[in-house]
Coordinates of C-alpha atoms and ligand atoms in Angstrom, one line a residue:
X1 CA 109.8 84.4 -4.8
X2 CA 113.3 86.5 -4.7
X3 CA 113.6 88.4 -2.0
X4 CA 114.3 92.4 -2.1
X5 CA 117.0 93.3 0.5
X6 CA 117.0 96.8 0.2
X7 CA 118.6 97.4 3.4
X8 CA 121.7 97.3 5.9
X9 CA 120.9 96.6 9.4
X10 CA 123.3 98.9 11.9
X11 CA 123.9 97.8 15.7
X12 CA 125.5 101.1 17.1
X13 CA 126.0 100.1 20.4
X14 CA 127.8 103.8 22.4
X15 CA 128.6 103.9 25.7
X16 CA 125.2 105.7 26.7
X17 CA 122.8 104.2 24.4
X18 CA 121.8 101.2 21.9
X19 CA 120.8 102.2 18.3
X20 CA 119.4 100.4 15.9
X21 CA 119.7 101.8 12.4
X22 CA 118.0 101.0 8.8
X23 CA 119.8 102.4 5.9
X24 CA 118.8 102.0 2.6
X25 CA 121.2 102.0 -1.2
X26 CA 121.5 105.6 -1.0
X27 CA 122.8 105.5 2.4
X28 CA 120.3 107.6 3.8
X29 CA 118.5 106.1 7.2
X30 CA 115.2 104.9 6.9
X31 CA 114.6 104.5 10.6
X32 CA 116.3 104.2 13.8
X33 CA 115.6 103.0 17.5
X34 CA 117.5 103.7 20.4
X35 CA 116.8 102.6 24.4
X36 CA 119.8 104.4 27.3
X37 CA 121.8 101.7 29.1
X38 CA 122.5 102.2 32.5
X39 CA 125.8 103.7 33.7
X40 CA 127.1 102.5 37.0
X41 CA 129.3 103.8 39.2
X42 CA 130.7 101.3 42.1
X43 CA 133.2 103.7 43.4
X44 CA 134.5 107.1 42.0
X45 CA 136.2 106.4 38.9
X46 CA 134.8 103.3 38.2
X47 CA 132.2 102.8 35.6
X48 CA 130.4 99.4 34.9
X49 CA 127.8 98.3 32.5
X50 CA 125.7 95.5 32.4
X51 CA 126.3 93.4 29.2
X52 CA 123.2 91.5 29.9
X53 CA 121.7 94.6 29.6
X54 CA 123.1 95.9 26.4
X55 CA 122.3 92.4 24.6
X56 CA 118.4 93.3 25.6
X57 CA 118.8 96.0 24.5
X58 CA 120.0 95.2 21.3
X59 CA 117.2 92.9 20.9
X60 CA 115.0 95.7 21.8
X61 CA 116.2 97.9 19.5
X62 CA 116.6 95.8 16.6
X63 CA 112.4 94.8 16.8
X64 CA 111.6 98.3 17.0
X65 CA 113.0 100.0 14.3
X66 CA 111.9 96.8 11.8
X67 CA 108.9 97.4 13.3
X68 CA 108.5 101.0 13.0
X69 CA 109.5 101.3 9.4
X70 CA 107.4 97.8 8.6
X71 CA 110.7 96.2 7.3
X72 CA 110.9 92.2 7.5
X73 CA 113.8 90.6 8.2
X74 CA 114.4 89.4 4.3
X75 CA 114.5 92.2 3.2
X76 CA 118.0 93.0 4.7
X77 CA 120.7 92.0 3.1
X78 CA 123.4 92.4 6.0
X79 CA 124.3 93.5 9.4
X80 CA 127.0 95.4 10.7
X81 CA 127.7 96.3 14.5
X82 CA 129.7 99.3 15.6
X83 CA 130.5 99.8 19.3
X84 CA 132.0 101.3 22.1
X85 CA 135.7 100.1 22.6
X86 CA 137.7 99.0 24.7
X87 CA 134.8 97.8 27.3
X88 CA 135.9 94.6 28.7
X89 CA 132.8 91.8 28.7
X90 CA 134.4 88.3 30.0
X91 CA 131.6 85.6 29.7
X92 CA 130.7 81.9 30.2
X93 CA 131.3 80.0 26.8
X94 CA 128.5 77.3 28.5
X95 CA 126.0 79.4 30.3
X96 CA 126.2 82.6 28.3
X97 CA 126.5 84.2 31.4
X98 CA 128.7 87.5 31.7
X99 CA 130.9 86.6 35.2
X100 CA 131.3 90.4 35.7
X101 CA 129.9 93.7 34.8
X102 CA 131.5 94.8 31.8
X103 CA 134.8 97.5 32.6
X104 CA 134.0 100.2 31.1
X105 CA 136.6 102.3 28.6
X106 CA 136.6 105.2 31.0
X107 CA 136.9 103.2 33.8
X108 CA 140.2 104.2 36.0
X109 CA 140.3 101.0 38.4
X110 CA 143.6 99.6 37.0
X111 CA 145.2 102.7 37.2
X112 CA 147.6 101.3 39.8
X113 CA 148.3 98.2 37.5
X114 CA 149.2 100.3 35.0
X115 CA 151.8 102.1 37.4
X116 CA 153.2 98.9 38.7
X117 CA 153.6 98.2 34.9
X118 CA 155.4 101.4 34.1
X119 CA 157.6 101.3 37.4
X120 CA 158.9 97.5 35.6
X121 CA 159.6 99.3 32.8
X122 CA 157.4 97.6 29.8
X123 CA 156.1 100.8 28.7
X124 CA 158.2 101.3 25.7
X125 CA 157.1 98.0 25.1
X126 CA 153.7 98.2 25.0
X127 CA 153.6 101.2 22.9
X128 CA 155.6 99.9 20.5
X129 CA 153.9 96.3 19.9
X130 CA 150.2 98.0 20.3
X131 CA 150.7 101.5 19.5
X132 CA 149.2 102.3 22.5
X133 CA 149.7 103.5 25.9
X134 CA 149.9 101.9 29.0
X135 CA 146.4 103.8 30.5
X136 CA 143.8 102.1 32.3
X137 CA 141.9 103.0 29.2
X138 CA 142.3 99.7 27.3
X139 CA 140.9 96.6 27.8
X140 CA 144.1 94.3 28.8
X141 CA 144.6 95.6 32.1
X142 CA 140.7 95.2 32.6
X143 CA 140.9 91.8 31.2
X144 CA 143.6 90.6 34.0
X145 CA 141.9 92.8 36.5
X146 CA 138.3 90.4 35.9
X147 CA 140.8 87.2 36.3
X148 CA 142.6 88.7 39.6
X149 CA 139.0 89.4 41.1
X150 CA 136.2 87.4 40.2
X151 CA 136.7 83.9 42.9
X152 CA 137.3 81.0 40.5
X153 CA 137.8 83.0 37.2
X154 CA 141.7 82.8 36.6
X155 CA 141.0 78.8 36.7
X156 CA 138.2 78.7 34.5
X157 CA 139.8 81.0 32.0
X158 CA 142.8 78.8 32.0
X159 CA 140.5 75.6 31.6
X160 CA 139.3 77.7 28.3
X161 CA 135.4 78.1 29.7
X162 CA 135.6 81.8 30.0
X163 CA 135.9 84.2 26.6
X164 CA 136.8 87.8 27.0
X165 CA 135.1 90.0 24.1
X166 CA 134.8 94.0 23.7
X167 CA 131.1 94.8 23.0
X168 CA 131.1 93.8 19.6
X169 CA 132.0 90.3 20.0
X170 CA 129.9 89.8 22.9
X171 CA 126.8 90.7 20.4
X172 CA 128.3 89.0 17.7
X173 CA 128.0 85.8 20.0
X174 CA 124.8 86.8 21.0
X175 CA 123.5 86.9 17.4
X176 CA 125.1 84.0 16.3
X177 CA 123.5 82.0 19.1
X178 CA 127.0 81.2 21.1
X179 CA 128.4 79.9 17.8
X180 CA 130.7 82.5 16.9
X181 CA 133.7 84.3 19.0
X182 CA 135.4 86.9 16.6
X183 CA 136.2 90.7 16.6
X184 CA 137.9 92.8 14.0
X185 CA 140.7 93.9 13.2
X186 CA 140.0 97.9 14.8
X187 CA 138.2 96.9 18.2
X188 CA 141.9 94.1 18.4
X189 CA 143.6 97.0 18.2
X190 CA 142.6 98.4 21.0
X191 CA 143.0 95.9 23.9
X192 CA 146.8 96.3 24.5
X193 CA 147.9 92.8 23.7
X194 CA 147.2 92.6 20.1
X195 CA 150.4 93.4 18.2
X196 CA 149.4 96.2 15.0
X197 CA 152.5 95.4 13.0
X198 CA 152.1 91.4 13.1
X199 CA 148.7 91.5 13.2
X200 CA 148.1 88.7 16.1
X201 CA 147.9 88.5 19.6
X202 CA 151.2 89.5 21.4
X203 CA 152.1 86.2 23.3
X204 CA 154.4 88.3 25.3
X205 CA 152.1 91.0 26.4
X206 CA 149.7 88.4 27.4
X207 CA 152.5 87.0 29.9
X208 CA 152.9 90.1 31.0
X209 CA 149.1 90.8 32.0
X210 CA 148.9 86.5 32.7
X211 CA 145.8 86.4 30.4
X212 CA 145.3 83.0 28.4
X213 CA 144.9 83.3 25.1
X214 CA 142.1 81.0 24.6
X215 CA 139.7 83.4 26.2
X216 CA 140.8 85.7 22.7
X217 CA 138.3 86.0 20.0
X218 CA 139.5 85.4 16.6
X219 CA 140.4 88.6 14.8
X220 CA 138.8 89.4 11.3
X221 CA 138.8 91.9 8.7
X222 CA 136.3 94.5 9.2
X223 CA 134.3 93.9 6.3
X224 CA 133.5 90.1 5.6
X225 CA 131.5 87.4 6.8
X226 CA 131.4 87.2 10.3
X227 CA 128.5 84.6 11.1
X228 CA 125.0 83.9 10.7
X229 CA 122.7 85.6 12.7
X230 CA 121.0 81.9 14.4
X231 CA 117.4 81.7 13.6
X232 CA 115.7 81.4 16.9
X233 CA 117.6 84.7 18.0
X234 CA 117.0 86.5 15.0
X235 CA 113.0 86.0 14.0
X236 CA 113.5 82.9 11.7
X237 CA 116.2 84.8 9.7
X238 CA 120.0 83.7 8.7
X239 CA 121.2 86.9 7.7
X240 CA 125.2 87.8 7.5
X241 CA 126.8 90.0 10.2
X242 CA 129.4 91.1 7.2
X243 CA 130.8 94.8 9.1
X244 CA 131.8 95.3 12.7
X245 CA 134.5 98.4 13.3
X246 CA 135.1 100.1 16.5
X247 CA 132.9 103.2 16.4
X248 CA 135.1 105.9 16.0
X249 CA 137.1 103.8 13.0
X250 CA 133.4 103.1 12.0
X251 CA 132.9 106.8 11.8
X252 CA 136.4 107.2 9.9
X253 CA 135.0 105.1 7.1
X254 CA 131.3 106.9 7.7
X255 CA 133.5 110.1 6.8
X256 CA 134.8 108.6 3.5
X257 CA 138.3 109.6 5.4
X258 CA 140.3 107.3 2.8
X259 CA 143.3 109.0 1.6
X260 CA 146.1 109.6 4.0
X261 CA 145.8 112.7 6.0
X262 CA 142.2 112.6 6.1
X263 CA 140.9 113.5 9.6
X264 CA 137.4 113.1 11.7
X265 CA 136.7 114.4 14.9
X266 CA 133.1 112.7 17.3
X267 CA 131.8 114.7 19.8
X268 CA 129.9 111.7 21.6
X269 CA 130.5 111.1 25.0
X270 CA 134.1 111.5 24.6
X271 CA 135.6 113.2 21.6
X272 CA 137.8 111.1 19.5
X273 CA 140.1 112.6 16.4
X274 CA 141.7 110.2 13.8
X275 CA 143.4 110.6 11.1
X276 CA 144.4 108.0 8.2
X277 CA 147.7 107.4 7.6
X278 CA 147.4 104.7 4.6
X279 CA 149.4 101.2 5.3
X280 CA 152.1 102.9 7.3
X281 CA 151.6 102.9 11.2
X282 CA 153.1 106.3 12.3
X283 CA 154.6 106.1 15.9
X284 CA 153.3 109.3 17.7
X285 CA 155.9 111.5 19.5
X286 CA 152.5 113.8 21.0
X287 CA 151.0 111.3 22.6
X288 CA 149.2 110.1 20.0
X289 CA 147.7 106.4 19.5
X290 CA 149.1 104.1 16.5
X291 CA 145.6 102.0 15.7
X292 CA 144.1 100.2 12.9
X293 CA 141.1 102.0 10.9
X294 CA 140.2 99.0 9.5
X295 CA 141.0 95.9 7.6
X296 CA 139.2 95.7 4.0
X297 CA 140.1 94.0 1.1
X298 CA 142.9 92.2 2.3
X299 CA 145.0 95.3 3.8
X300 CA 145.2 97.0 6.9
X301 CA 144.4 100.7 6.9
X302 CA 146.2 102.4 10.2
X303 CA 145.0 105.8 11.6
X304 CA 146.9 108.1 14.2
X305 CA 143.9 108.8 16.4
X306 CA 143.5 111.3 19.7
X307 CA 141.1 110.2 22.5
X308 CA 139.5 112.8 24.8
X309 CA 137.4 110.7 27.4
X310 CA 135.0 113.4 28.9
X311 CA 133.2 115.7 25.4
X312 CA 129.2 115.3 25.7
X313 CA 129.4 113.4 28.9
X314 CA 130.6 117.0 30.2
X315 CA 127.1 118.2 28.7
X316 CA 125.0 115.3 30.6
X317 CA 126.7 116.2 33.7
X318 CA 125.4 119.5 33.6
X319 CA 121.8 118.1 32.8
X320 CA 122.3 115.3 35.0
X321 CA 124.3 116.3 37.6
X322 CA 124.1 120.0 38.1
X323 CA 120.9 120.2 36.7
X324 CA 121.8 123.4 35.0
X325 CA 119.9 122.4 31.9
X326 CA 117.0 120.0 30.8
X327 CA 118.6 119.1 27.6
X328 CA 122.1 118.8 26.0
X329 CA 120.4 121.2 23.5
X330 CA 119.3 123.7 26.1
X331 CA 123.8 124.4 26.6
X332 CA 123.5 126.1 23.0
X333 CA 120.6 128.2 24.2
X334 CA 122.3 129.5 27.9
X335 CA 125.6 129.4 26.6
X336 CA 124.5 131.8 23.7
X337 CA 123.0 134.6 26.0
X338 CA 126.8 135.7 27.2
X339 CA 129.4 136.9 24.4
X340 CA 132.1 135.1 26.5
X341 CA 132.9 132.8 29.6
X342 CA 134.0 135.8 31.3
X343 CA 137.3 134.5 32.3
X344 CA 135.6 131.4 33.1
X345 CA 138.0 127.8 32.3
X346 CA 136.1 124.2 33.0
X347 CA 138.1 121.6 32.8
X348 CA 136.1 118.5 32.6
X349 CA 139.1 116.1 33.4
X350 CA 136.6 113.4 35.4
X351 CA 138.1 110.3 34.1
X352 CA 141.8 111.5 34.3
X353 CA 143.4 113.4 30.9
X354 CA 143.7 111.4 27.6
X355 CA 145.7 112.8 24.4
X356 CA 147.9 114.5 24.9
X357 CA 148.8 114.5 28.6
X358 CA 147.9 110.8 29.9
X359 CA 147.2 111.7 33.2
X360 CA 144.8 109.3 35.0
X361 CA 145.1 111.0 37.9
X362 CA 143.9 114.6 36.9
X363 CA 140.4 115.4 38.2
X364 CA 138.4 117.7 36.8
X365 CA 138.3 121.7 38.1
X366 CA 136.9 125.0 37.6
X367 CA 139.2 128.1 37.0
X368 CA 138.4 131.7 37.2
X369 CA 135.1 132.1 39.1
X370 CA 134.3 135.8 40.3
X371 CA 131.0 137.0 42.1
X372 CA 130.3 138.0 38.9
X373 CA 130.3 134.2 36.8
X374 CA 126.5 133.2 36.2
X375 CA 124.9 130.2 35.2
X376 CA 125.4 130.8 31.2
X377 CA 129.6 131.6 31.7
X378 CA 129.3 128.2 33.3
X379 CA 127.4 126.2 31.0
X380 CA 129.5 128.0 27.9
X381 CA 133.0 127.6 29.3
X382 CA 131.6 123.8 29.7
X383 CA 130.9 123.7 25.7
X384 CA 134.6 125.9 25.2
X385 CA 136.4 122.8 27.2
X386 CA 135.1 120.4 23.8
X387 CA 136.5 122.3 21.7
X388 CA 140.0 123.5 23.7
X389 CA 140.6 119.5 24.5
X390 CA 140.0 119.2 20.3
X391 CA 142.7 122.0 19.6
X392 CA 145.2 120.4 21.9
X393 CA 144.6 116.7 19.9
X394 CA 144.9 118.0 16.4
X395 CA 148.2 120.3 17.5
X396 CA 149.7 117.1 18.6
X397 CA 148.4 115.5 15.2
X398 CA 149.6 118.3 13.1
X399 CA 152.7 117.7 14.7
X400 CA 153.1 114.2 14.3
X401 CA 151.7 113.6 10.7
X402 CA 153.3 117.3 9.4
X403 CA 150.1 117.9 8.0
X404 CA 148.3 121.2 8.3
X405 CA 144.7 120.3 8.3
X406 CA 142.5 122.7 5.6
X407 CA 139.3 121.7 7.2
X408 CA 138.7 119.3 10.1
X409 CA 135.4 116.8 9.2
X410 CA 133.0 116.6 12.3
X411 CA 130.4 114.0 13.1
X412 CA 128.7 112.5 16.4
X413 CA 125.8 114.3 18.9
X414 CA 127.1 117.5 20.1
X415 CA 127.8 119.0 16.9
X416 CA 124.4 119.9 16.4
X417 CA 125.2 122.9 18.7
X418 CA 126.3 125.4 16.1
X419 CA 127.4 127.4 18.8
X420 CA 130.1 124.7 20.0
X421 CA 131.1 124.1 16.3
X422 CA 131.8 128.1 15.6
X423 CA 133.6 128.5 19.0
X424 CA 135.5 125.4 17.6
X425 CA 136.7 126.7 14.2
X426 CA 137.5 130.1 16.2
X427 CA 139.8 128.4 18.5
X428 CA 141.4 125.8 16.2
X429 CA 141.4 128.7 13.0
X430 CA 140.9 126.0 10.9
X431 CA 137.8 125.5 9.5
X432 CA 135.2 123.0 10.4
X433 CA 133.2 121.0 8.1
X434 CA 129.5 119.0 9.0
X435 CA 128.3 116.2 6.7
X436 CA 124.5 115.7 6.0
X437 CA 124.4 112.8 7.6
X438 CA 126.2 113.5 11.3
X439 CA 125.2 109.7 12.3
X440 CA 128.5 108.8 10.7
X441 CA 129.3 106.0 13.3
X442 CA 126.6 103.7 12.1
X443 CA 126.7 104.7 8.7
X444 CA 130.5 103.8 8.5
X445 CA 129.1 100.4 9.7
X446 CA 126.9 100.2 7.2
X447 CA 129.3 100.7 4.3
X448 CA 131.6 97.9 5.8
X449 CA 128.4 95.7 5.8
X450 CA 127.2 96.4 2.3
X451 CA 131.0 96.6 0.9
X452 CA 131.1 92.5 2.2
X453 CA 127.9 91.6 0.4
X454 CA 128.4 93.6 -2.6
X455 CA 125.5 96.6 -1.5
X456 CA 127.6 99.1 -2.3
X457 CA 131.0 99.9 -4.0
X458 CA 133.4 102.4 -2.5
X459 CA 133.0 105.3 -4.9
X460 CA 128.9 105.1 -3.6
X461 CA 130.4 105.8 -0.3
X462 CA 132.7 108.5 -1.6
X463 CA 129.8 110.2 -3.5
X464 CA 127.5 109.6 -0.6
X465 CA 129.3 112.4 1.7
X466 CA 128.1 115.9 1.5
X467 CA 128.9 118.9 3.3
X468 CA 125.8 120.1 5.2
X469 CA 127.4 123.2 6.7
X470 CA 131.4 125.3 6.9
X471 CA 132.2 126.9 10.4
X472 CA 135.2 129.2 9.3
X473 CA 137.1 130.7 12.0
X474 CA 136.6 134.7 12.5
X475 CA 138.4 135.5 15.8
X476 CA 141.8 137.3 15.4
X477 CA 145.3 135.3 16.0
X478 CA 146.2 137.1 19.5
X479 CA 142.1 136.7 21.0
X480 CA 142.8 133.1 19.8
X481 CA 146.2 132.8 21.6
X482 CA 145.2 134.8 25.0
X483 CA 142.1 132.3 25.3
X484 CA 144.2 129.3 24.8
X485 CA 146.8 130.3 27.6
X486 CA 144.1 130.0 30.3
X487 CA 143.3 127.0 28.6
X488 CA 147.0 125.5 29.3
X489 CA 147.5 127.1 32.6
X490 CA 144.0 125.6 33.9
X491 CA 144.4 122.5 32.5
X492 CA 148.3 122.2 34.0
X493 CA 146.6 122.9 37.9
X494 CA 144.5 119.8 37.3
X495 CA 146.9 117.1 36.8
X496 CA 148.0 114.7 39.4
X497 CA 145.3 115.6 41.3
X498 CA 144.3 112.0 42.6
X499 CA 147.7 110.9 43.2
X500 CA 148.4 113.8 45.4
X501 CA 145.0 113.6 47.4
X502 CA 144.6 110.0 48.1
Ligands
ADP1 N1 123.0 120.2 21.2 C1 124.0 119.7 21.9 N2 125.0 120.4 22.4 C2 126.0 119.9 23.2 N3 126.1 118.6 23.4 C3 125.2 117.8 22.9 C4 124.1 118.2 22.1 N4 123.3 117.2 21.7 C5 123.9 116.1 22.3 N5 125.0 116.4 23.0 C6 125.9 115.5 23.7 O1 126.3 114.5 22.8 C7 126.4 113.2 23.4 C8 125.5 112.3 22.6 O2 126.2 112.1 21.3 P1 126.3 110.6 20.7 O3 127.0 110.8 19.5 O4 124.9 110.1 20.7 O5 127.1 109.9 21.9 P2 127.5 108.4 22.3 O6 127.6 107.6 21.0 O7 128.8 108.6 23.0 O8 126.5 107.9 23.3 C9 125.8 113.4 24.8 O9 126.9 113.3 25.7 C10 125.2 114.8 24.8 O10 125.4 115.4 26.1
G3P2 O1 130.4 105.4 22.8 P1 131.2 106.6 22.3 O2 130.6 107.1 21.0 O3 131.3 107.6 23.4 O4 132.7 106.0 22.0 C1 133.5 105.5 23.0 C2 134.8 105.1 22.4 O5 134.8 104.1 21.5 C3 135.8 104.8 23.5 O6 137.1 104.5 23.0

């Protein structure tokens, strides 16, 4: 009997939480599980997770939503993973066995490499072979980091029995039973030792960080075969892992952003803005990142991207930390009984500053209290701070692509809070556009997936978008311009912070 496969498995794998998702040929999602990973924290700054935990996870998730929607394994006719990037897994190639908590992207611990680094002067170096900065942010420093601290690691990685992988490949492995060790082409080009231009690791940069390269995966386009899923790991099944993209490229494609000068912005944990800018690789002068979107059908796509590390997680830290609110959804609700912040600036700078200032060492502050601030100035200068970091990334963007953006496409969890998105288009006073389908990460995956295997063709994925709902800004020029100068000045009192304290 031929089988049906009516659907594309997703592996969405954030920095909070494990999805699984099941979309069918119109690209609409048939189902979905999801299970939290836990986020530790060794020392302030630091942030860990355990890969053996997000494999089980995986797992998890990819029984459950088969079995909620009653799908069998046949009837899908590809996977894709999307991930968080730039977290550092380093693993046994004989036992399996991770030989360190994974670094996670927003963890600052090699901020001081990253100085010793700059004080040699390879900066201009870096940047130019990776398109990337030298921040603690990327995975090379975390790579030599692992090798410098783990007893015995250095050795066994030079005797080729350790393999480093950012979340992607480390599932990819998992999947494949141990059999495969790839990534693509978008999650390469953010580790800082994969050169953009030449498309291969930069034997250079790797001398500089001392990291062997047999510990490097093998780097692939973003849509194509990837491996067999082995049979014993995957409920009798070989299907074809035939997508993986960083998630925020992932959500790029998810927007249909294909012509240059198409932009996306994800309000997830962090908030992360790209724009495509076709086969040319635009060196930023804003502080900017030069990175590949993808690699499809034999070219590299390359995107100019912004990174803002603390968006939602600001959110949870209210809920979680503070315990202002029960829910992220709750913010919308407080924040929405005030007209304004009432002078109020939060600046949520707990992981340092990304785009445009690169400052590891700011720490986050609050500006502007008065006897008179209450809970709900709090929790909505906390939803402003989104949407101020955003206007700062697409200035520099604007800037560096000489492209005035007509409306800015938005995707990821917090922009369910129409409050946030109006505040947004306000500030920006450009208008803000919300697909249907807001899960744009996975979906993205699941294009580059059913593109491999012939599921879909691009203009499906063109047609597929639709706008759900336009924010257009309505606050005057000068409201706009007063608001955004406490903005600056708030945000200028919280750099350097760190360095100046410790
Ligand atoms: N209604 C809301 N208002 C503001 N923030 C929200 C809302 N809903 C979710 N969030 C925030 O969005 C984030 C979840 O988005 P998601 O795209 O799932 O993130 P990630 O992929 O980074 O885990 C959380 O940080 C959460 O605090
Ligand atoms: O897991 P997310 O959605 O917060 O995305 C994390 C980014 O990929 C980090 O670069």
């Amino acid at each position: 009997m031929v089988k049906e496969q009516n659907y594309i498995l997703v592996l969405d794998q954030g920095t909070t939480s494990t999805r699984a998702v099941l979309f069918d040929r119109q690209g609409k999602m048939v189902g979905w599980a999801q299970k939290e990973i836990s986020q530790i924290y060794p020392k302030p700054g630091w942030v860990e997770h355990n890969a053996v935990e997000i494999w089980a996870t995986a797992a998890g998730v990819i029984g459950e939503v088969l079995a909620r929607t009653g799908t069998r394994t046949g009837e899908v006719a590809a996977i894709g993973i999307t991930n968080q990037r730039e977290t550092t897994v380093v693993w046994n190639r004989r036992t399996g066995k991770p030989v360190h908590n994974a670094i996670v992207w927003q963890c600052r611990r090699t901020a001081p490499l990253c100085e010793e680094l700059k004080k040699s002067g390879m900066e201009q170096e870096f940047r130019q072979r990776t398109g990337l900065v030298l921040d603690a942010y990327f995975s090379g420093t975390k790579i030599a980091w692992i090798l410098d601290n783990v007893p015995g690691a250095r050795e066994e990685a030079e005797a080729g029995n350790l393999l480093f992988g950012t979340v992607d490949s480390w599932l990819l492995w998992k999947l494949t039973g141990g059999t495969v060790h790839a990534t693509d082409y978008s999650n390469a080009s953010r580790t800082l030792i994969y050169n953009i231009h030449q498309k291969q690791w930069d034997k250079k940069l790797l001398q500089y960080l001392n990291i062997p390269i047999q510990m490097l995966p093998e780097v692939k386009p973003s849509a194509g075969i990837f491996g067999l899923t082995q049979r014993e790991a995957f409920y009798g099944e070989e299907l074809p892992i035939a997508g993986i993209a960083g998630d925020q490229q992932a959500a790029l494609f998810g927007q249909a952003c294909f012509e240059p000068g198409m932009a996306k912005n994800t309000y997830g944990t962090g908030c992360f803005m790209l724009m495509n800018t076709g086969q040319e690789a635009v060196q930023s002068e804003s502080g900017l990142l030069t990175t590949i979107a993808w690699g499809v059908d034999g070219k590299i796509t390359y995107a100019l991207e912004g990174s803002i590390f603390i968006a939602g997680a600001a959110v949870q830290w209210l809920r979680d930390g503070l315990k202002l609110i029960d829910s992220a959804i709750d913010s919308e609700y407080f924040a929405g009984k005030v007209e304004d912040t009432d002078g109020v600036y939060v600046v949520p700078a707990f992981a340092g500053l990304g785009t445009p200032y690169w400052d590891m060492y700011a720490r986050g502050a609050v500006f502007g209290l008065t006897r008179g601030t209450t809970k709900e100035h709090f929790i909505r200068a906390t939803l402003h701070s989104l949407a101020y970091q955003t206007k700062d990334v697409l200035g520099a963007m604007e800037k560096d692509s000489r492209i005035n953006l007509k409306a800015l496409r938005v995707d990821g969890g917090a922009v369910a809070n129409n409050l946030l998105m109006q505040f947004q288009a306000d500030i920006l006073g450009t208008a803000v556009e919300r697909p249907e389908i807001i899960e744009t990460t996975s979906v993205g995956a699941a294009y580059l997936a059913g593109l491999a295997v012939g599921f879909w063709g691009q203009t499906d994925i063109v047609n597929n978008w639709r706008r759900e709902k336009i924010f257009k800004p309505q606050m005057t020029p000068e409201r706009r311009k007063n608001l955004y100068r406490g903005w600056q000045k708030a945000v200028r009192r919280t750099m350097g912070w760190a360095a100046e304290t410790e």
